[in-house]
PDB file of C-alpha atoms in Angstrom:
ATOM      1  CA  UNK A1411     208.259  58.268 285.936  1.00  0.00           C
ATOM      2  CA  UNK A1412     208.546  54.526 285.567  1.00  0.00           C
ATOM      3  CA  UNK A1413     205.873  51.889 286.001  1.00  0.00           C
ATOM      4  CA  UNK A1414     205.226  48.288 285.098  1.00  0.00           C
ATOM      5  CA  UNK A1415     202.002  46.506 284.248  1.00  0.00           C
ATOM      6  CA  UNK A1416     201.567  42.791 284.689  1.00  0.00           C
ATOM      7  CA  UNK A1417     198.760  41.333 282.604  1.00  0.00           C
ATOM      8  CA  UNK A1418     196.981  38.499 284.328  1.00  0.00           C
ATOM      9  CA  UNK A1419     196.857  38.366 288.096  1.00  0.00           C
ATOM     10  CA  UNK A1420     196.501  34.578 287.970  1.00  0.00           C
ATOM     11  CA  UNK A1421     198.052  32.135 285.544  1.00  0.00           C
ATOM     12  CA  UNK A1422     197.548  28.364 285.614  1.00  0.00           C
ATOM     13  CA  UNK A1423     199.662  25.932 283.621  1.00  0.00           C
ATOM     14  CA  UNK A1424     200.016  22.180 283.579  1.00  0.00           C
ATOM     15  CA  UNK A1425     203.213  20.625 284.824  1.00  0.00           C
ATOM     16  CA  UNK A1426     205.636  20.446 281.906  1.00  0.00           C
ATOM     17  CA  UNK A1427     203.894  23.191 279.933  1.00  0.00           C
ATOM     18  CA  UNK A1428     205.321  26.548 278.901  1.00  0.00           C
ATOM     19  CA  UNK A1429     205.162  29.332 281.456  1.00  0.00           C
ATOM     20  CA  UNK A1430     204.595  32.860 280.129  1.00  0.00           C
ATOM     21  CA  UNK A1431     204.154  35.778 282.513  1.00  0.00           C
ATOM     22  CA  UNK A1432     203.676  39.186 280.947  1.00  0.00           C
ATOM     23  CA  UNK A1433     205.199  42.509 281.935  1.00  0.00           C
ATOM     24  CA  UNK A1434     205.075  45.819 280.105  1.00  0.00           C
ATOM     25  CA  UNK A1435     206.936  48.893 281.242  1.00  0.00           C
ATOM     26  CA  UNK A1436     206.395  52.575 280.863  1.00  0.00           C
ATOM     27  CA  UNK A1437     209.444  54.813 280.953  1.00  0.00           C
ATOM     28  CA  UNK A1438     210.767  57.801 279.097  1.00  0.00           C
ATOM     29  CA  UNK A1439     214.213  56.215 278.951  1.00  0.00           C
ATOM     30  CA  UNK A1440     215.092  52.512 278.886  1.00  0.00           C
ATOM     31  CA  UNK A1441     214.918  51.389 282.494  1.00  0.00           C
ATOM     32  CA  UNK A1442     216.427  48.549 284.428  1.00  0.00           C
ATOM     33  CA  UNK A1443     213.979  45.671 284.682  1.00  0.00           C
ATOM     34  CA  UNK A1444     213.741  42.804 287.127  1.00  0.00           C
ATOM     35  CA  UNK A1445     211.685  39.731 287.873  1.00  0.00           C
ATOM     36  CA  UNK A1446     211.304  38.617 291.464  1.00  0.00           C
ATOM     37  CA  UNK A1447     209.620  35.504 292.864  1.00  0.00           C
ATOM     38  CA  UNK A1448     207.943  35.231 296.251  1.00  0.00           C
ATOM     39  CA  UNK A1449     207.047  31.925 297.883  1.00  0.00           C
ATOM     40  CA  UNK A1450     204.434  31.914 300.658  1.00  0.00           C
ATOM     41  CA  UNK A1451     205.518  33.673 303.842  1.00  0.00           C
ATOM     42  CA  UNK A1452     208.902  34.556 302.412  1.00  0.00           C
ATOM     43  CA  UNK A1453     210.679  37.606 301.064  1.00  0.00           C
ATOM     44  CA  UNK A1454     211.276  38.296 297.396  1.00  0.00           C
ATOM     45  CA  UNK A1455     214.051  36.528 295.527  1.00  0.00           C
ATOM     46  CA  UNK A1456     215.640  37.891 292.362  1.00  0.00           C
ATOM     47  CA  UNK A1457     215.034  35.682 289.314  1.00  0.00           C
ATOM     48  CA  UNK A1458     216.797  37.827 286.726  1.00  0.00           C
ATOM     49  CA  UNK A1459     217.577  41.391 285.722  1.00  0.00           C
ATOM     50  CA  UNK A1460     217.970  43.383 282.519  1.00  0.00           C
ATOM     51  CA  UNK A1461     220.547  46.142 282.549  1.00  0.00           C
ATOM     52  CA  UNK A1462     221.129  46.741 278.807  1.00  0.00           C
ATOM     53  CA  UNK A1463     223.761  44.141 277.984  1.00  0.00           C
ATOM     54  CA  UNK A1464     221.962  41.214 276.281  1.00  0.00           C
ATOM     55  CA  UNK A1465     218.263  41.516 275.483  1.00  0.00           C
ATOM     56  CA  UNK A1466     217.680  37.850 276.340  1.00  0.00           C
ATOM     57  CA  UNK A1467     218.381  37.381 280.010  1.00  0.00           C
ATOM     58  CA  UNK A1468     218.735  34.024 281.684  1.00  0.00           C
ATOM     59  CA  UNK A1469     217.932  33.657 285.342  1.00  0.00           C
ATOM     60  CA  UNK A1470     217.733  31.046 288.025  1.00  0.00           C
ATOM     61  CA  UNK A1471     215.532  27.940 288.008  1.00  0.00           C
ATOM     62  CA  UNK A1472     215.386  27.810 284.183  1.00  0.00           C
ATOM     63  CA  UNK A1473     213.590  31.138 283.752  1.00  0.00           C
ATOM     64  CA  UNK A1474     214.472  33.680 281.100  1.00  0.00           C
ATOM     65  CA  UNK A1475     213.093  36.994 279.887  1.00  0.00           C
ATOM     66  CA  UNK A1476     213.464  38.992 276.717  1.00  0.00           C
ATOM     67  CA  UNK A1477     213.634  42.776 276.613  1.00  0.00           C
ATOM     68  CA  UNK A1478     211.750  44.126 273.591  1.00  0.00           C
ATOM     69  CA  UNK A1479     212.060  47.871 273.315  1.00  0.00           C
ATOM     70  CA  UNK A1480     209.623  48.106 270.402  1.00  0.00           C
ATOM     71  CA  UNK A1481     206.940  46.432 272.499  1.00  0.00           C
ATOM     72  CA  UNK A1482     208.061  47.920 275.851  1.00  0.00           C
ATOM     73  CA  UNK A1483     207.867  44.400 277.212  1.00  0.00           C
ATOM     74  CA  UNK A1484     209.888  42.132 279.457  1.00  0.00           C
ATOM     75  CA  UNK A1485     207.954  38.854 279.560  1.00  0.00           C
ATOM     76  CA  UNK A1486     209.133  35.964 281.715  1.00  0.00           C
ATOM     77  CA  UNK A1487     209.194  32.453 280.293  1.00  0.00           C
ATOM     78  CA  UNK A1488     210.136  28.929 281.265  1.00  0.00           C
ATOM     79  CA  UNK A1489     209.909  26.063 278.766  1.00  0.00           C
ATOM     80  CA  UNK A1490     208.613  23.458 281.201  1.00  0.00           C
ATOM     81  CA  UNK A1491     206.760  24.247 284.423  1.00  0.00           C
ATOM     82  CA  UNK A1492     207.574  22.391 287.606  1.00  0.00           C
ATOM     83  CA  UNK A1493     205.367  22.075 290.651  1.00  0.00           C
ATOM     84  CA  UNK A1494     207.937  24.035 292.650  1.00  0.00           C
ATOM     85  CA  UNK A1495     207.413  27.063 290.359  1.00  0.00           C
ATOM     86  CA  UNK A1496     204.053  27.785 292.006  1.00  0.00           C
ATOM     87  CA  UNK A1497     204.536  31.216 293.582  1.00  0.00           C
ATOM     88  CA  UNK A1498     203.860  34.933 293.181  1.00  0.00           C
ATOM     89  CA  UNK A1499     205.922  36.679 290.517  1.00  0.00           C
ATOM     90  CA  UNK A1500     206.628  40.405 290.446  1.00  0.00           C
ATOM     91  CA  UNK A1501     208.044  42.480 287.638  1.00  0.00           C
ATOM     92  CA  UNK A1502     209.910  45.581 288.792  1.00  0.00           C
ATOM     93  CA  UNK A1503     211.551  48.623 287.233  1.00  0.00           C
ATOM     94  CA  UNK A1504     214.138  51.105 288.412  1.00  0.00           C
ATOM     95  CA  UNK A1505     215.430  54.252 286.855  1.00  0.00           C
ATOM     96  CA  UNK A1506     218.863  54.608 285.297  1.00  0.00           C
ATOM     97  CA  UNK A1507     218.905  58.093 286.775  1.00  0.00           C
ATOM     98  CA  UNK A1508     217.649  57.505 290.307  1.00  0.00           C
ATOM     99  CA  UNK A1509     218.638  53.909 290.937  1.00  0.00           C
ATOM    100  CA  UNK A1510     217.297  53.755 294.478  1.00  0.00           C
ATOM    101  CA  UNK A1511     213.630  53.827 293.495  1.00  0.00           C
ATOM    102  CA  UNK A1512     212.084  50.538 292.501  1.00  0.00           C
ATOM    103  CA  UNK A1513     208.505  50.130 291.350  1.00  0.00           C
ATOM    104  CA  UNK A1514     206.746  46.774 291.420  1.00  0.00           C
ATOM    105  CA  UNK A1515     203.957  45.457 289.258  1.00  0.00           C
ATOM    106  CA  UNK A1516     200.806  44.079 290.860  1.00  0.00           C
ATOM    107  CA  UNK A1517     202.073  40.523 290.675  1.00  0.00           C
ATOM    108  CA  UNK A1518     201.030  37.313 288.958  1.00  0.00           C
ATOM    109  CA  UNK A1519     200.149  34.230 290.943  1.00  0.00           C
ATOM    110  CA  UNK A1520     201.328  31.107 289.126  1.00  0.00           C
ATOM    111  CA  UNK A1521     199.541  27.810 289.759  1.00  0.00           C
ATOM    112  CA  UNK A1522     201.010  24.592 288.393  1.00  0.00           C
ATOM    113  CA  UNK A1523     198.524  21.781 287.841  1.00  0.00           C
ATOM    114  CA  UNK A1524     199.850  18.239 288.181  1.00  0.00           C
TER     115      UNK A1524
ATOM    116  CA  UNK B 938     227.369  36.726 303.605  1.00  0.00           C
ATOM    117  CA  UNK B 939     224.646  37.436 301.047  1.00  0.00           C
ATOM    118  CA  UNK B 940     221.680  37.683 303.368  1.00  0.00           C
ATOM    119  CA  UNK B 941     219.417  40.278 304.849  1.00  0.00           C
ATOM    120  CA  UNK B 942     218.298  39.194 308.303  1.00  0.00           C
ATOM    121  CA  UNK B 943     215.074  40.456 309.830  1.00  0.00           C
ATOM    122  CA  UNK B 944     213.887  40.048 313.401  1.00  0.00           C
ATOM    123  CA  UNK B 945     211.445  39.168 314.757  1.00  0.00           C
ATOM    124  CA  UNK B 946     209.773  36.911 312.190  1.00  0.00           C
ATOM    125  CA  UNK B 947     206.415  37.417 313.853  1.00  0.00           C
ATOM    126  CA  UNK B 948     205.182  40.235 316.068  1.00  0.00           C
ATOM    127  CA  UNK B 949     201.806  40.735 317.703  1.00  0.00           C
ATOM    128  CA  UNK B 950     201.193  44.079 319.371  1.00  0.00           C
ATOM    129  CA  UNK B 951     198.384  46.140 320.776  1.00  0.00           C
ATOM    130  CA  UNK B 952     197.567  49.601 319.552  1.00  0.00           C
ATOM    131  CA  UNK B 953     199.227  51.232 322.558  1.00  0.00           C
ATOM    132  CA  UNK B 954     202.452  49.231 322.414  1.00  0.00           C
ATOM    133  CA  UNK B 955     205.863  50.380 321.263  1.00  0.00           C
ATOM    134  CA  UNK B 956     207.920  47.830 319.380  1.00  0.00           C
ATOM    135  CA  UNK B 957     210.711  47.740 316.828  1.00  0.00           C
ATOM    136  CA  UNK B 958     211.570  45.717 313.761  1.00  0.00           C
ATOM    137  CA  UNK B 959     215.240  45.120 313.026  1.00  0.00           C
ATOM    138  CA  UNK B 960     217.144  44.468 309.832  1.00  0.00           C
ATOM    139  CA  UNK B 961     220.814  43.646 309.328  1.00  0.00           C
ATOM    140  CA  UNK B 962     223.039  43.066 306.314  1.00  0.00           C
ATOM    141  CA  UNK B 963     226.772  42.493 305.971  1.00  0.00           C
ATOM    142  CA  UNK B 964     227.140  42.770 302.214  1.00  0.00           C
ATOM    143  CA  UNK B 965     228.584  46.284 302.328  1.00  0.00           C
ATOM    144  CA  UNK B 966     225.412  47.676 300.811  1.00  0.00           C
ATOM    145  CA  UNK B 967     224.903  51.390 301.365  1.00  0.00           C
ATOM    146  CA  UNK B 968     221.188  51.641 300.584  1.00  0.00           C
ATOM    147  CA  UNK B 969     218.539  50.059 302.803  1.00  0.00           C
ATOM    148  CA  UNK B 970     214.786  49.979 302.381  1.00  0.00           C
ATOM    149  CA  UNK B 971     211.573  49.291 304.240  1.00  0.00           C
ATOM    150  CA  UNK B 972     208.626  47.918 302.304  1.00  0.00           C
ATOM    151  CA  UNK B 973     205.128  47.077 303.495  1.00  0.00           C
ATOM    152  CA  UNK B 974     203.273  44.215 301.847  1.00  0.00           C
ATOM    153  CA  UNK B 975     199.626  43.305 302.310  1.00  0.00           C
ATOM    154  CA  UNK B 976     198.358  39.890 301.300  1.00  0.00           C
ATOM    155  CA  UNK B 977     198.239  39.310 297.536  1.00  0.00           C
ATOM    156  CA  UNK B 978     199.643  42.782 296.879  1.00  0.00           C
ATOM    157  CA  UNK B 979     203.033  44.043 295.695  1.00  0.00           C
ATOM    158  CA  UNK B 980     205.501  45.551 298.151  1.00  0.00           C
ATOM    159  CA  UNK B 981     204.916  49.236 298.820  1.00  0.00           C
ATOM    160  CA  UNK B 982     207.958  51.390 299.423  1.00  0.00           C
ATOM    161  CA  UNK B 983     208.018  53.140 302.797  1.00  0.00           C
ATOM    162  CA  UNK B 984     211.546  54.451 303.375  1.00  0.00           C
ATOM    163  CA  UNK B 985     214.952  54.469 301.728  1.00  0.00           C
ATOM    164  CA  UNK B 986     218.225  55.157 303.483  1.00  0.00           C
ATOM    165  CA  UNK B 987     221.227  55.973 301.347  1.00  0.00           C
ATOM    166  CA  UNK B 988     224.598  56.155 303.078  1.00  0.00           C
ATOM    167  CA  UNK B 989     222.788  56.189 306.427  1.00  0.00           C
ATOM    168  CA  UNK B 990     220.713  59.233 305.541  1.00  0.00           C
ATOM    169  CA  UNK B 991     216.990  59.115 304.928  1.00  0.00           C
ATOM    170  CA  UNK B 992     216.581  59.807 301.226  1.00  0.00           C
ATOM    171  CA  UNK B 993     212.993  58.754 300.564  1.00  0.00           C
ATOM    172  CA  UNK B 994     209.914  58.839 302.802  1.00  0.00           C
ATOM    173  CA  UNK B 995     206.830  57.842 300.869  1.00  0.00           C
ATOM    174  CA  UNK B 996     204.483  59.931 303.028  1.00  0.00           C
ATOM    175  CA  UNK B 997     204.437  57.281 305.728  1.00  0.00           C
ATOM    176  CA  UNK B 998     202.459  58.102 308.923  1.00  0.00           C
ATOM    177  CA  UNK B 999     204.589  59.232 311.849  1.00  0.00           C
ATOM    178  CA  UNK B1000     203.596  56.168 313.881  1.00  0.00           C
ATOM    179  CA  UNK B1001     206.309  54.469 311.807  1.00  0.00           C
ATOM    180  CA  UNK B1002     209.766  55.826 312.608  1.00  0.00           C
ATOM    181  CA  UNK B1003     212.830  54.526 310.761  1.00  0.00           C
ATOM    182  CA  UNK B1004     216.355  54.593 312.079  1.00  0.00           C
ATOM    183  CA  UNK B1005     219.676  53.680 310.504  1.00  0.00           C
ATOM    184  CA  UNK B1006     222.279  53.463 313.299  1.00  0.00           C
ATOM    185  CA  UNK B1007     225.037  52.381 310.915  1.00  0.00           C
ATOM    186  CA  UNK B1008     225.527  51.065 307.405  1.00  0.00           C
ATOM    187  CA  UNK B1009     224.616  47.495 308.396  1.00  0.00           C
ATOM    188  CA  UNK B1010     221.532  48.097 310.524  1.00  0.00           C
ATOM    189  CA  UNK B1011     218.068  49.405 309.865  1.00  0.00           C
ATOM    190  CA  UNK B1012     215.284  49.673 312.412  1.00  0.00           C
ATOM    191  CA  UNK B1013     211.620  50.476 312.145  1.00  0.00           C
ATOM    192  CA  UNK B1014     210.104  51.781 315.368  1.00  0.00           C
ATOM    193  CA  UNK B1015     206.384  51.227 315.783  1.00  0.00           C
ATOM    194  CA  UNK B1016     204.078  53.178 318.073  1.00  0.00           C
ATOM    195  CA  UNK B1017     200.311  53.553 318.306  1.00  0.00           C
ATOM    196  CA  UNK B1018     199.672  51.399 315.269  1.00  0.00           C
ATOM    197  CA  UNK B1019     196.262  50.614 313.843  1.00  0.00           C
ATOM    198  CA  UNK B1020     194.883  47.191 312.914  1.00  0.00           C
ATOM    199  CA  UNK B1021     195.157  48.157 309.231  1.00  0.00           C
ATOM    200  CA  UNK B1022     198.922  48.349 309.703  1.00  0.00           C
ATOM    201  CA  UNK B1023     199.001  44.576 310.009  1.00  0.00           C
ATOM    202  CA  UNK B1024     201.151  43.348 307.130  1.00  0.00           C
ATOM    203  CA  UNK B1025     204.443  41.746 306.148  1.00  0.00           C
ATOM    204  CA  UNK B1026     207.250  44.266 306.554  1.00  0.00           C
ATOM    205  CA  UNK B1027     210.154  43.631 304.256  1.00  0.00           C
ATOM    206  CA  UNK B1028     213.635  45.021 304.559  1.00  0.00           C
ATOM    207  CA  UNK B1029     215.897  45.166 301.524  1.00  0.00           C
ATOM    208  CA  UNK B1030     219.328  46.437 300.663  1.00  0.00           C
ATOM    209  CA  UNK B1031     221.233  47.354 297.523  1.00  0.00           C
ATOM    210  CA  UNK B1032     224.708  48.547 296.619  1.00  0.00           C
ATOM    211  CA  UNK B1033     223.441  52.088 296.607  1.00  0.00           C
ATOM    212  CA  UNK B1034     226.099  53.455 294.305  1.00  0.00           C
ATOM    213  CA  UNK B1035     226.924  53.261 290.618  1.00  0.00           C
ATOM    214  CA  UNK B1036     228.457  49.883 290.007  1.00  0.00           C
ATOM    215  CA  UNK B1037     228.927  47.791 286.930  1.00  0.00           C
ATOM    216  CA  UNK B1038     226.222  48.992 284.610  1.00  0.00           C
ATOM    217  CA  UNK B1039     225.943  52.233 286.510  1.00  0.00           C
ATOM    218  CA  UNK B1040     222.752  52.384 288.603  1.00  0.00           C
ATOM    219  CA  UNK B1041     221.975  48.704 288.109  1.00  0.00           C
ATOM    220  CA  UNK B1042     221.210  48.172 291.757  1.00  0.00           C
ATOM    221  CA  UNK B1043     219.592  44.950 292.710  1.00  0.00           C
ATOM    222  CA  UNK B1044     217.408  44.637 295.788  1.00  0.00           C
ATOM    223  CA  UNK B1045     218.213  41.829 298.181  1.00  0.00           C
ATOM    224  CA  UNK B1046     215.252  41.151 300.465  1.00  0.00           C
ATOM    225  CA  UNK B1047     214.969  39.709 303.920  1.00  0.00           C
ATOM    226  CA  UNK B1048     212.325  37.110 304.749  1.00  0.00           C
ATOM    227  CA  UNK B1049     210.135  39.732 306.382  1.00  0.00           C
ATOM    228  CA  UNK B1050     208.524  40.405 309.747  1.00  0.00           C
ATOM    229  CA  UNK B1051     204.855  39.485 309.947  1.00  0.00           C
ATOM    230  CA  UNK B1052     203.138  42.151 312.073  1.00  0.00           C
ATOM    231  CA  UNK B1053     199.691  41.761 313.589  1.00  0.00           C
ATOM    232  CA  UNK B1054     198.130  44.744 315.366  1.00  0.00           C
ATOM    233  CA  UNK B1055     195.257  43.893 317.679  1.00  0.00           C
TER     234      UNK B1055
END
């Protein structure tokens, strides 16, 4: 079975500072990993995905994530936070075997301080 | 068209009402999903349809009844709901078949239907 753990339910950063949101996965085989963002009263939007090509994945809005098998991690980063980045971020995992089942982490709420 | 459209955006219903949520996509996706999301919580999977057949039911109460009339449409019929069923209901779709890096399906979400049960 797959699962993801997001450390830190709330993260606050100053505008222009580095954003780091943590995600660790648990899976018997390397899974597919995703980061989604959700703005208030909206659905989830895909930021980026890891499917085993490059371990450093670049996404939209300047975000990127690095897959580290040795650490079973897939942390999301952005060099410089913008006010518009304030949102809820979810890490998700799906199986390479049963691709139709996605499991979401508990989410991290990002606050950007002006 | 790269969107998943959900209607209505907001729905208020009494516990004895019967209503339906609708979801539509025209991306040729063959898997469609219903998720339930409470405030400040992650989406919880309810149902998955794959090629118009129900493939996953996450032990959802029978007062929620899904329907997939065709590959582009997904409905969620609601009857005799409880106030604790109030939530954001999200529809999503994915390719539903091995593509590219095999099972690297990506979920595309709709904006959701905000349900309030009085």
